[in-house]
mmCIF file of C-alpha atoms and ligand atoms in Angstrom:
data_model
loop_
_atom_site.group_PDB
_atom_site.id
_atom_site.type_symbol
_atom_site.label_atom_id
_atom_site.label_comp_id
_atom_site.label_asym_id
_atom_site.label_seq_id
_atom_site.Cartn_x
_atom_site.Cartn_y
_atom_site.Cartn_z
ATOM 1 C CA UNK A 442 0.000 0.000 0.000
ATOM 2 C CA UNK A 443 2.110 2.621 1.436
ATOM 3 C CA UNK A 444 5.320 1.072 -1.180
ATOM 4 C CA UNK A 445 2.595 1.720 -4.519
ATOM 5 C CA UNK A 446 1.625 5.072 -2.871
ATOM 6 C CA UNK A 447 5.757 6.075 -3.042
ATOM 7 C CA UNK A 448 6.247 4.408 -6.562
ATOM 8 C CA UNK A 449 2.587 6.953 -7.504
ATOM 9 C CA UNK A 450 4.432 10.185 -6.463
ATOM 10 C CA UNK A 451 7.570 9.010 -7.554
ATOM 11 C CA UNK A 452 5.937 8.725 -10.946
ATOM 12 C CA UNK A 453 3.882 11.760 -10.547
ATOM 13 C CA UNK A 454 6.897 13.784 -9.870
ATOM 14 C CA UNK A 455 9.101 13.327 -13.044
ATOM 15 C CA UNK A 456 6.016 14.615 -14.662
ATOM 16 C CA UNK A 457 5.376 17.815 -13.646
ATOM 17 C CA UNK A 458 8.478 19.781 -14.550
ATOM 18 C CA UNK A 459 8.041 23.147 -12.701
ATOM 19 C CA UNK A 460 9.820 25.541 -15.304
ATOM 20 C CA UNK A 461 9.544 29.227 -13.391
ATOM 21 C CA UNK A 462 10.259 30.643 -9.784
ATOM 22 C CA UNK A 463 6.506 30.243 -9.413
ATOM 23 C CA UNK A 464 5.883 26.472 -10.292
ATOM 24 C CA UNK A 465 9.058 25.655 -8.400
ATOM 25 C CA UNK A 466 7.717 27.607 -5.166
ATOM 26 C CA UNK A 467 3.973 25.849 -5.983
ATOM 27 C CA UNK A 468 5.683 22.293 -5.850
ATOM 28 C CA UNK A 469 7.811 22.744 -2.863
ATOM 29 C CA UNK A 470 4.987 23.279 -1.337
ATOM 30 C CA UNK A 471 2.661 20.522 -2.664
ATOM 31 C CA UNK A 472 5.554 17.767 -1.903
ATOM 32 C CA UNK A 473 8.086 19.130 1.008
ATOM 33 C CA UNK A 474 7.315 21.599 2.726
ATOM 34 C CA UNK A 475 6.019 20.383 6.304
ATOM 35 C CA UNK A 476 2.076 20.058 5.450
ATOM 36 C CA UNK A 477 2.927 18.489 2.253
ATOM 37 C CA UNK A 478 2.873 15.225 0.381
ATOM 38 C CA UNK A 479 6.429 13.617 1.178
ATOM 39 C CA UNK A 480 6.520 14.620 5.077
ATOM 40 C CA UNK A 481 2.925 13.286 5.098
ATOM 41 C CA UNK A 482 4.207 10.083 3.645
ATOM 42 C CA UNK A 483 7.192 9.780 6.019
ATOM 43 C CA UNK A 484 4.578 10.041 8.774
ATOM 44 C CA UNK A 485 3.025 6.901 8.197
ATOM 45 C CA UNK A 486 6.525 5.349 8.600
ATOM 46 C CA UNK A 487 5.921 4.693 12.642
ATOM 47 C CA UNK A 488 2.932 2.316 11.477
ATOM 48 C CA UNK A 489 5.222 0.058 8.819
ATOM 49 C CA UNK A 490 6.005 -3.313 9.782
ATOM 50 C CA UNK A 491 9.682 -4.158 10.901
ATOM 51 C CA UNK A 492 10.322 -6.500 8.198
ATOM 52 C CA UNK A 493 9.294 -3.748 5.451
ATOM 53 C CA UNK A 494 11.394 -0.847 7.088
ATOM 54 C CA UNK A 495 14.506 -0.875 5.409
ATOM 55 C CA UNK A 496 12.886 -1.166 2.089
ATOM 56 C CA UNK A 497 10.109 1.354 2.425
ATOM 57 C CA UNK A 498 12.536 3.603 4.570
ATOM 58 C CA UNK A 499 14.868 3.645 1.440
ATOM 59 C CA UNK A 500 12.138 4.183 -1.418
ATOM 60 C CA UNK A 501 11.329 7.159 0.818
ATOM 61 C CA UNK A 502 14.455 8.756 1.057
ATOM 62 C CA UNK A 503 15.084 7.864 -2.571
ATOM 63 C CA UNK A 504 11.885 10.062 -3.305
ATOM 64 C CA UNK A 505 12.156 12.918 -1.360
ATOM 65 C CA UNK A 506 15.830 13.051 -2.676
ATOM 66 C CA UNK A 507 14.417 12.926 -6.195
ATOM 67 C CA UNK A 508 11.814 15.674 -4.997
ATOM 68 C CA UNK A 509 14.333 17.605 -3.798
ATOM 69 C CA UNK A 510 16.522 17.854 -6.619
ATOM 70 C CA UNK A 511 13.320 18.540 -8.880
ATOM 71 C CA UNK A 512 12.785 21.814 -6.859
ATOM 72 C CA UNK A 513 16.503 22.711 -6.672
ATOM 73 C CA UNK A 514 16.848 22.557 -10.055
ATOM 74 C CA UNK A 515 13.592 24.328 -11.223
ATOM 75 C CA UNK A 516 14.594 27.309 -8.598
ATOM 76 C CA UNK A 517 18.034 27.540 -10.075
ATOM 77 C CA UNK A 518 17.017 27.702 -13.589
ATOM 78 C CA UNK A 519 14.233 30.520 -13.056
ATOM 79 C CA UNK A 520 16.815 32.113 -11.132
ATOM 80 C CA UNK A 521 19.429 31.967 -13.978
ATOM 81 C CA UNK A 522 16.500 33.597 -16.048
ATOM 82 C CA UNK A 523 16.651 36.431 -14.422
ATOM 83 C CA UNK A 524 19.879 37.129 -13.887
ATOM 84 C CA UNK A 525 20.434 36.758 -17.857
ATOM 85 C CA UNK A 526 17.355 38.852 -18.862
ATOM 86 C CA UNK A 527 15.861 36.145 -20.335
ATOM 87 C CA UNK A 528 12.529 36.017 -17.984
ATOM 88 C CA UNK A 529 12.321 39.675 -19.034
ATOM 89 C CA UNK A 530 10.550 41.247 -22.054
ATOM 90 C CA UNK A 531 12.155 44.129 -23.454
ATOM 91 C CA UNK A 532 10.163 44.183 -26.287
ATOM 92 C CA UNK A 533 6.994 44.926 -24.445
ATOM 93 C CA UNK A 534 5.780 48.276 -24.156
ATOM 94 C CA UNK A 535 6.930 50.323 -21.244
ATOM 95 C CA UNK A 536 4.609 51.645 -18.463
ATOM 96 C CA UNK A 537 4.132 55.163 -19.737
ATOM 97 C CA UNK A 538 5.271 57.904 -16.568
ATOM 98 C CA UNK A 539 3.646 60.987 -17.112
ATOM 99 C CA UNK A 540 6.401 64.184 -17.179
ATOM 100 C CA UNK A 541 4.450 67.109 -15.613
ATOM 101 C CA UNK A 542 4.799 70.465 -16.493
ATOM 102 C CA UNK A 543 6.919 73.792 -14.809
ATOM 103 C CA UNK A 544 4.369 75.873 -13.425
ATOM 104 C CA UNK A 545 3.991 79.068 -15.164
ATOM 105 C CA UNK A 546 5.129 81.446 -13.004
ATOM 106 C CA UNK A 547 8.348 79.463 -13.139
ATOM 107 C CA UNK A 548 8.258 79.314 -17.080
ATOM 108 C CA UNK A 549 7.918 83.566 -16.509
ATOM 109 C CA UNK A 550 10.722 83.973 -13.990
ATOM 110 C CA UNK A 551 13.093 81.787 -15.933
ATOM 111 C CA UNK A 552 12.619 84.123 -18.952
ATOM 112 C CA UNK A 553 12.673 87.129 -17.471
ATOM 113 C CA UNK A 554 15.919 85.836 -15.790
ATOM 114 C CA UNK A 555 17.114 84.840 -18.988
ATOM 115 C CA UNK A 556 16.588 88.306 -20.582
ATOM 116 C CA UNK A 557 18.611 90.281 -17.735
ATOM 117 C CA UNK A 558 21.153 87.282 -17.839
ATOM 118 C CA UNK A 559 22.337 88.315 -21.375
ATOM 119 C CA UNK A 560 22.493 91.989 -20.425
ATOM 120 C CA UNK A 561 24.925 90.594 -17.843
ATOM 121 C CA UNK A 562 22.381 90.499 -14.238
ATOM 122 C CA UNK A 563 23.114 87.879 -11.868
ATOM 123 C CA UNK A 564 20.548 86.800 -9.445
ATOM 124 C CA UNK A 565 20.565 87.339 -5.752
ATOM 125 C CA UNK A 566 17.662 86.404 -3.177
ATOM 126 C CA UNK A 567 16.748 87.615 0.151
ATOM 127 C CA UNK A 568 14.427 86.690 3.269
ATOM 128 C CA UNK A 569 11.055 86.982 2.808
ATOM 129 C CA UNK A 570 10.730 87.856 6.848
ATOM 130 C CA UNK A 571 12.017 91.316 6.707
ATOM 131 C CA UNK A 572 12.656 93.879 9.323
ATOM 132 C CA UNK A 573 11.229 97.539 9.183
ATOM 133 C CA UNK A 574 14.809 98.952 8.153
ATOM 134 C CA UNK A 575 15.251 96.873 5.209
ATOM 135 C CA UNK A 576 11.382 96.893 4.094
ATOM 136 C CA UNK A 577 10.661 100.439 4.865
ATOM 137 C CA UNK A 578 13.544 103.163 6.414
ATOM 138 C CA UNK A 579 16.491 102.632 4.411
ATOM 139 C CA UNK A 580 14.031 102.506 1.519
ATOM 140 C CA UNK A 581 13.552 106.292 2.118
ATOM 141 C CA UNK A 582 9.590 105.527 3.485
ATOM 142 C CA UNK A 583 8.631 108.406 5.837
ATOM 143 C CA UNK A 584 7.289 107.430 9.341
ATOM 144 C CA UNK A 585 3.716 107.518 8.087
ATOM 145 C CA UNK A 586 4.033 105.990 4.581
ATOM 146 C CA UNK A 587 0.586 104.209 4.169
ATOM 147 C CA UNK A 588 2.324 101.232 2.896
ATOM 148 C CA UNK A 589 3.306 100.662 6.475
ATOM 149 C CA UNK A 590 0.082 100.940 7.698
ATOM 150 C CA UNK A 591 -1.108 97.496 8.820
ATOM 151 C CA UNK A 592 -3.664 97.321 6.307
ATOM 152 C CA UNK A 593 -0.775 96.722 3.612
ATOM 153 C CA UNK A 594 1.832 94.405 6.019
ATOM 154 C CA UNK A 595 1.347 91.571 7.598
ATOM 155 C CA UNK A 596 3.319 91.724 10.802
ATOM 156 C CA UNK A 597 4.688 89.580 12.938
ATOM 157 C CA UNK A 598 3.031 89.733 16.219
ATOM 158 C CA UNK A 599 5.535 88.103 18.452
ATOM 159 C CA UNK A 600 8.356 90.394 16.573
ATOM 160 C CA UNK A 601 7.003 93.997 16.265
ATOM 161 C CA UNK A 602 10.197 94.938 14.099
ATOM 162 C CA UNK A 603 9.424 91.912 11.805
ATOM 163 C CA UNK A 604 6.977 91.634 8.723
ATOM 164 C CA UNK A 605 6.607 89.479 5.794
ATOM 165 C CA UNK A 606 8.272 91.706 3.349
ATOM 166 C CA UNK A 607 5.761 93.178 0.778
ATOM 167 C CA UNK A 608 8.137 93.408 -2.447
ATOM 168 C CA UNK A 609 11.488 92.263 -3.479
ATOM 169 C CA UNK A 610 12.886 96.232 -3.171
ATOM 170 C CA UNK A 611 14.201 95.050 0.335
ATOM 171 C CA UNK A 612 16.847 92.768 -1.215
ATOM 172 C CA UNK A 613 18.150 95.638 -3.200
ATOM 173 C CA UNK A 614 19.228 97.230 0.450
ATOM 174 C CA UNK A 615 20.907 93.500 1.543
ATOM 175 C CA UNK A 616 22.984 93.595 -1.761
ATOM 176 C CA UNK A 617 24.244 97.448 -1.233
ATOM 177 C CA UNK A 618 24.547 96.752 2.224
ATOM 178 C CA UNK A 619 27.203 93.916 1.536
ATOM 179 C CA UNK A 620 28.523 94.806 -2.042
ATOM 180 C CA UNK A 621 30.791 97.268 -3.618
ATOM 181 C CA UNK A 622 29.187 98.947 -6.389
ATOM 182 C CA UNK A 623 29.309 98.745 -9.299
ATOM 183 C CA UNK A 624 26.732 95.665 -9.622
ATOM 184 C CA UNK A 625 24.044 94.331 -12.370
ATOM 185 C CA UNK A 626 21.692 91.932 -10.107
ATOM 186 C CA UNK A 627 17.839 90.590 -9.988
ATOM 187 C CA UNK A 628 16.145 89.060 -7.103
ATOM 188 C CA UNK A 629 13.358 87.532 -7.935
ATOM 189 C CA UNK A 630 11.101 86.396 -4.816
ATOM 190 C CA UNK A 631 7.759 85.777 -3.179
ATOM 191 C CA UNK A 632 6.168 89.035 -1.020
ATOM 192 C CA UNK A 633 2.936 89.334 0.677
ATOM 193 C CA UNK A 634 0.526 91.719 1.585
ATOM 194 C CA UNK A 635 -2.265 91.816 3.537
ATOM 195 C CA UNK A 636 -5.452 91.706 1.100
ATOM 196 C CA UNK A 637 -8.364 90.248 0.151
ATOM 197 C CA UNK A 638 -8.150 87.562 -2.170
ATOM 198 C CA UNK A 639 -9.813 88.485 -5.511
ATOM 199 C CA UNK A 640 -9.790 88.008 -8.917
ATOM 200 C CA UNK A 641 -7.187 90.636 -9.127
ATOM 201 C CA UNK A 642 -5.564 90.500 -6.051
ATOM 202 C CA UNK A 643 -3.627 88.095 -4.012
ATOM 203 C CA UNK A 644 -2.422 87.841 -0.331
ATOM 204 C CA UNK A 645 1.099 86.378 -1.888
ATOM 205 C CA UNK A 646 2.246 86.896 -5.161
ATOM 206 C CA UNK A 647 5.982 87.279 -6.984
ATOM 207 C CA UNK A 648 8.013 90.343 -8.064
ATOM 208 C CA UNK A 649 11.591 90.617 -9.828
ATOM 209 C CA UNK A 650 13.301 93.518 -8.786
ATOM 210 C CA UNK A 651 16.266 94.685 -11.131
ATOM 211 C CA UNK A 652 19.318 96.965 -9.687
ATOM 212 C CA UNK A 653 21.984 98.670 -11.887
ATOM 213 C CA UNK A 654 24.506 100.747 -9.864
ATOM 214 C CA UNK A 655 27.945 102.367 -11.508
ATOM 215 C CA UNK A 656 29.400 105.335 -11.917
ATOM 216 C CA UNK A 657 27.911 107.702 -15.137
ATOM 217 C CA UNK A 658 24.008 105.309 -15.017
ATOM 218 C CA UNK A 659 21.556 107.300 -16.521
ATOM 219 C CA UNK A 660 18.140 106.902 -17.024
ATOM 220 C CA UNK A 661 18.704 106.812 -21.249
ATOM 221 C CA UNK A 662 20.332 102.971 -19.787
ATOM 222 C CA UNK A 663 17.171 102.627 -17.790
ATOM 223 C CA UNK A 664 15.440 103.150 -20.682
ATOM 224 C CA UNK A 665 17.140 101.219 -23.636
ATOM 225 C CA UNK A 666 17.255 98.087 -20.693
ATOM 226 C CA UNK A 667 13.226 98.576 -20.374
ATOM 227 C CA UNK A 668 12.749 98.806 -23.950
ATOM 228 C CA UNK A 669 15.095 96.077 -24.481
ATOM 229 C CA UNK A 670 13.397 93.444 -21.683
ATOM 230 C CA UNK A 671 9.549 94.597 -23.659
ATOM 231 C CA UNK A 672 10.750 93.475 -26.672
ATOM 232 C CA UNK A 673 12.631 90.425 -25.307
ATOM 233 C CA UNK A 674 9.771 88.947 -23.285
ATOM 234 C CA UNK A 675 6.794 90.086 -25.618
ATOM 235 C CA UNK A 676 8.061 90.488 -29.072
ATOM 236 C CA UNK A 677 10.001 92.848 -31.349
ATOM 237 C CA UNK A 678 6.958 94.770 -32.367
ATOM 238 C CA UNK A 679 6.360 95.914 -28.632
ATOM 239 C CA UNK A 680 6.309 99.817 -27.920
ATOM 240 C CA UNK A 681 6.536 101.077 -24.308
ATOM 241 C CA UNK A 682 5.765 104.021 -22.526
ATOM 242 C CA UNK A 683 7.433 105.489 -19.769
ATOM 243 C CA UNK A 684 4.497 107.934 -17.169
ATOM 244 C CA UNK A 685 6.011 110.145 -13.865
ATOM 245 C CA UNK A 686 5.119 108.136 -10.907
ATOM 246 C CA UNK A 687 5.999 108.001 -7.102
ATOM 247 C CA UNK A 688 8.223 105.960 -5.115
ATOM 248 C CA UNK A 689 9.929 106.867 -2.125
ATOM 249 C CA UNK A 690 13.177 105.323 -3.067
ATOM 250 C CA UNK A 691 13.540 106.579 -6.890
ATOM 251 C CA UNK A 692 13.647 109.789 -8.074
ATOM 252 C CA UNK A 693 12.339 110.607 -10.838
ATOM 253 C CA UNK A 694 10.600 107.347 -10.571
ATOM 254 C CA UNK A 695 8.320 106.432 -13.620
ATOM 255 C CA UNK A 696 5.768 103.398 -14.565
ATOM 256 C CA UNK A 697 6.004 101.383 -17.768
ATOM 257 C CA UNK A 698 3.248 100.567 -20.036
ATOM 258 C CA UNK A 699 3.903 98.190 -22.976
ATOM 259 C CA UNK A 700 1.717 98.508 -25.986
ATOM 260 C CA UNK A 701 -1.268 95.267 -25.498
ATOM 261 C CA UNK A 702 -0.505 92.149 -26.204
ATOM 262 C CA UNK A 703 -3.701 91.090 -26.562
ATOM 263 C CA UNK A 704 -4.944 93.324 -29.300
ATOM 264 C CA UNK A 705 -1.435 95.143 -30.389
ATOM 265 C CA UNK A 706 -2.776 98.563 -28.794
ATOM 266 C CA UNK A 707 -6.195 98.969 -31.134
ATOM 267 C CA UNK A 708 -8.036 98.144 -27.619
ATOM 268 C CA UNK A 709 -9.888 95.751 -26.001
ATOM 269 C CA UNK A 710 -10.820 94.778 -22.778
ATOM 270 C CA UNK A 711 -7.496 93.760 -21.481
ATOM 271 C CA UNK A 712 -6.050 96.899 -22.074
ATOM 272 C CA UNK A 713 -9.550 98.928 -20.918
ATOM 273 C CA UNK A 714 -9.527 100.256 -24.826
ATOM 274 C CA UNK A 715 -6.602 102.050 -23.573
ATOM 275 C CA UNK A 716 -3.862 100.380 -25.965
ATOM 276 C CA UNK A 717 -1.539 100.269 -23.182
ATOM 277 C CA UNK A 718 -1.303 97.517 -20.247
ATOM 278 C CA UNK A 719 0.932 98.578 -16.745
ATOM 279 C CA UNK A 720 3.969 96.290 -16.244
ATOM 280 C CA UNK A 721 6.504 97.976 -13.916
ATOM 281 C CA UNK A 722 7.555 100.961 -11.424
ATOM 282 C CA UNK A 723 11.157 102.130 -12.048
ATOM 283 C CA UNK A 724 13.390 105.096 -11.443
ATOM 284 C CA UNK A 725 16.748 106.056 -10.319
ATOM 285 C CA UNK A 726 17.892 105.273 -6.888
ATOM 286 C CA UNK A 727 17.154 107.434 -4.432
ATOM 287 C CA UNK A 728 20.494 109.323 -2.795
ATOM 288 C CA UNK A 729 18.724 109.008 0.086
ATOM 289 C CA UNK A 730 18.725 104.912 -0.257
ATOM 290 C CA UNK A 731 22.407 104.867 -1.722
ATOM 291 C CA UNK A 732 23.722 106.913 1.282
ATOM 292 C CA UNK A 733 21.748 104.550 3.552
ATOM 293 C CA UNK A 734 23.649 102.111 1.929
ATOM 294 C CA UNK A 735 27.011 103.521 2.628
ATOM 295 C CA UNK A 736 27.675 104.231 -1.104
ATOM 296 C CA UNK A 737 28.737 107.896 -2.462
ATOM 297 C CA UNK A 738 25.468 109.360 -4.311
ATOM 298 C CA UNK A 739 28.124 111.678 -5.571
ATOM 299 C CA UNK A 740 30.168 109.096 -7.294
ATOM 300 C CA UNK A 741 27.670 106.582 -7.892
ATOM 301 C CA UNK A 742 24.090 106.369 -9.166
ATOM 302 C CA UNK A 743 21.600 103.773 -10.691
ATOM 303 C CA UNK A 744 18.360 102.484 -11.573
ATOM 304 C CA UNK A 745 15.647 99.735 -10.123
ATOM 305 C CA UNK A 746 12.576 98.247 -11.313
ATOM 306 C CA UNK A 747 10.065 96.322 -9.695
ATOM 307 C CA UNK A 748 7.527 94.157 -11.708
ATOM 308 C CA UNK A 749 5.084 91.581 -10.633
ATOM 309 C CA UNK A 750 5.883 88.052 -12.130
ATOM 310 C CA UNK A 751 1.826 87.345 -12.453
ATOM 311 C CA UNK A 752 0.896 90.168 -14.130
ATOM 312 C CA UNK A 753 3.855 89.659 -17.136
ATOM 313 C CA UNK A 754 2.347 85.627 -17.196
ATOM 314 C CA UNK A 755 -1.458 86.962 -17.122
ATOM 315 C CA UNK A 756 -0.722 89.484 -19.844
ATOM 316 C CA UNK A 757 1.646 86.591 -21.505
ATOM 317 C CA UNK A 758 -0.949 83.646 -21.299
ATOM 318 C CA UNK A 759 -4.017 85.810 -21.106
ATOM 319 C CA UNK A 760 -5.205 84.283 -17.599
ATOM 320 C CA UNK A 761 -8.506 85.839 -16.310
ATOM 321 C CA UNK A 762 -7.721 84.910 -12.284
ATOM 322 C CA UNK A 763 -4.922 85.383 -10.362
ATOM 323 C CA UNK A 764 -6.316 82.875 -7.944
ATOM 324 C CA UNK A 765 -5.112 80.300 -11.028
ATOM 325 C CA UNK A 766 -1.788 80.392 -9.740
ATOM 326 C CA UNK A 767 -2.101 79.016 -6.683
ATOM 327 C CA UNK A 768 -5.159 76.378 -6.526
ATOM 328 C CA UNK A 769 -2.663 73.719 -8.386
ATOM 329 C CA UNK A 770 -5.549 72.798 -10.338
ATOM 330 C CA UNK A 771 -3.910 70.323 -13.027
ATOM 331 C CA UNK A 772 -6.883 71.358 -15.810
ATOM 332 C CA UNK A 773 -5.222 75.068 -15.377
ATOM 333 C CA UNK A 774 -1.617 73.818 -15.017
ATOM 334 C CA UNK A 775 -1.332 71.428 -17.945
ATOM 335 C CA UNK A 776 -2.018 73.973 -20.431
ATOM 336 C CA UNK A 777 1.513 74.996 -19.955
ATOM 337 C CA UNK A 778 3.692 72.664 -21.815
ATOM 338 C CA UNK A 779 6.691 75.049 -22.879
ATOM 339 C CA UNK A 780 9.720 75.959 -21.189
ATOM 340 C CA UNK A 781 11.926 73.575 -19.201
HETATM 341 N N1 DAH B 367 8.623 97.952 -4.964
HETATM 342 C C1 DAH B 367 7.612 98.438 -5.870
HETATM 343 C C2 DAH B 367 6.284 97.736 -5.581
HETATM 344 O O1 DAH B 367 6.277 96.747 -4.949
HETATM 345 C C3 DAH B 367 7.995 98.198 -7.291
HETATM 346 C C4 DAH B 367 9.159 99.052 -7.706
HETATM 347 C C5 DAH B 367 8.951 100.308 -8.205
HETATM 348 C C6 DAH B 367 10.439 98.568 -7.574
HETATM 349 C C7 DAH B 367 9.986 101.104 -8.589
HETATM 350 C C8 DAH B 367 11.518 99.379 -7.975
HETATM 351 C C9 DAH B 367 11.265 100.655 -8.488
HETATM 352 O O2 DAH B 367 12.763 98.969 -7.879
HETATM 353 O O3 DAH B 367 12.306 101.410 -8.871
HETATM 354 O O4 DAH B 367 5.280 98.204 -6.031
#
């Protein structure tokens, strides 16, 4: 009985040929492992009478052995597969990993870095927690600017002194602070201010401030350098236009228009049938600031600009809601394949 049961498996073995990692797993289990066929077999040993033993003691070790070298083998082969690629397709198609996209106020800072790059600007970036003297005083702001006021700032409650800075002018003060003139830079960075969140206006948004100070800078640089970054970033037919404005730490200080993008200044209601779309503050730098600064206003002068990063992508991509920018909705983002 128990002798034709070995001489079955015995049989049934050199049959079934496990040819993968798999099969050879499946019939280690089946036939050795502890719950399975051979073990069970070898169990049923205790009840064999004396004078069969030897015999049936031998036709079981003779099987496991066999069983044994069944599974070795088929485990060493599959693993040999592997290792020479031959278990693996390469012909079949790969899974497909969708690339995403660069945001697009990235795609806008890049270029706009790009365009002051050539005219020889490095880039240099400050804290966006500021303190009063590099937000405000050495920025020539009188005591009661309303730009203090803390309906502009966020401040910091547990650090009077300290406020989230609310544009990228306060970097300018870091560099002249540190550095000799003469020096090209940008500093592009995030600043905040302390509104409500509209269509058109954003608690946080982005700003690229531009600083040009040597001896003999004139505003005719500050000019061609405008005129030259309009036609860079919106195309050679672009015409700007240069109005008197205010700042405290320019003089003259001036805002830019560019002619529309949208309808190439006939009018429309991007450009409020105006023709002409606001990009930028600029001006000179203010003695005041250079001396605050520790450089001679006498030997040296400059200019800065200011511009908002979202309003050169929402005039560039024609986006109707600032709030775009920041949900991270993908139907938005994905529109914006170019750049890098
Ligand atoms: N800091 C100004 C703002 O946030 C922008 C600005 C205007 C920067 C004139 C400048 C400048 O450097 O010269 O509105």
């Amino acid at each position: 009985m128990l002798q034709e049961e070995i001489a079955g498996i015995a049989a049934e073995i050199e049959n079934i040929k496990p040819k993968d990692a798999e099969s050879a797993e499946k019939f280690r289990q089946n036939y050795l492992s502890k719950k399975g066929i051979i073990p069970a077999l070898f169990d049923r040993f205790k009840d064999v009478q004396p004078e069969d033993r030897k015999e049936i003691g031998r036709l079981l070790n003779i099987l496991k052995q066999r069983a044994e070298a069944i599974w070795k083998e088929a485990k060493e082969l599959s693993e040999n597969q592997v290792a020479q690629g031959e278990a693996i397709d390469f012909s079949a198609p790969g899974i497909p990993f969708p690339s995403g996209n660069r945001h697009p106020l990235s795609i806008v800072a890049d270029e706009i870095r790009e365009v002051f790059n050539r005219l020889g600007f490095t880039v240099a970036e400050g804290p966006e927690i500021e303190d009063d003297w590099h937000n405000f005083s050495a920025l020539n702001f009188p005591e009661e600017h309303p730009a203090r006021d803390m309906q502009d700032t966020f401040f910091i409650d547990q650090a009077p002194e300290m406020a989230l800075r609310t544009h990228t002018s306060s970097v300018q003060i870091r560099m002249m602070e540190r550095n000799k003139p003469p020096f090209r830079m940008i500093m592009p960075g995030r600043v905040y201010r302390n509104e409500a969140v509209s269509a058109r206006a954003h608690c946080f948004f982005h700003q690229v401030e531009a600083l040009y100070i040597d001896e003999n800078v004139s505003f005719a640089d500050l000019k061609q350098t405008l005129l030259h970054f309009a036609r860079e970033m919106f195309g050679t037919e672009t015409k700007i236009r240069l109005r008197p404005s205010y700042f405290p730490f320019t003089e003259p200080s001036a805002e830019m228009d560019i002619s529309c993008t949208v309808c190439s200044g006939k009018g429309c209601n991007i450009c409020k049938y105006s023709g002409w779309v606001e990009i930028l503050g600029c001006g000179m730098v203010h003695p005041n600031v250079l001396k605050n600064c520790n450089i001679d206003p006498e030997k040296f002068t400059g200019f800065a600009l200011g511009m908002g990063i979202e309003r050169i992508a929402i005039l560039k991509y024609q986006v109707k809601d600032l709030r775009f920018f920041s949900q991270n909705d993908l139907r938005f983002l994905k529109q914006f394949s170019i750049g890098k």
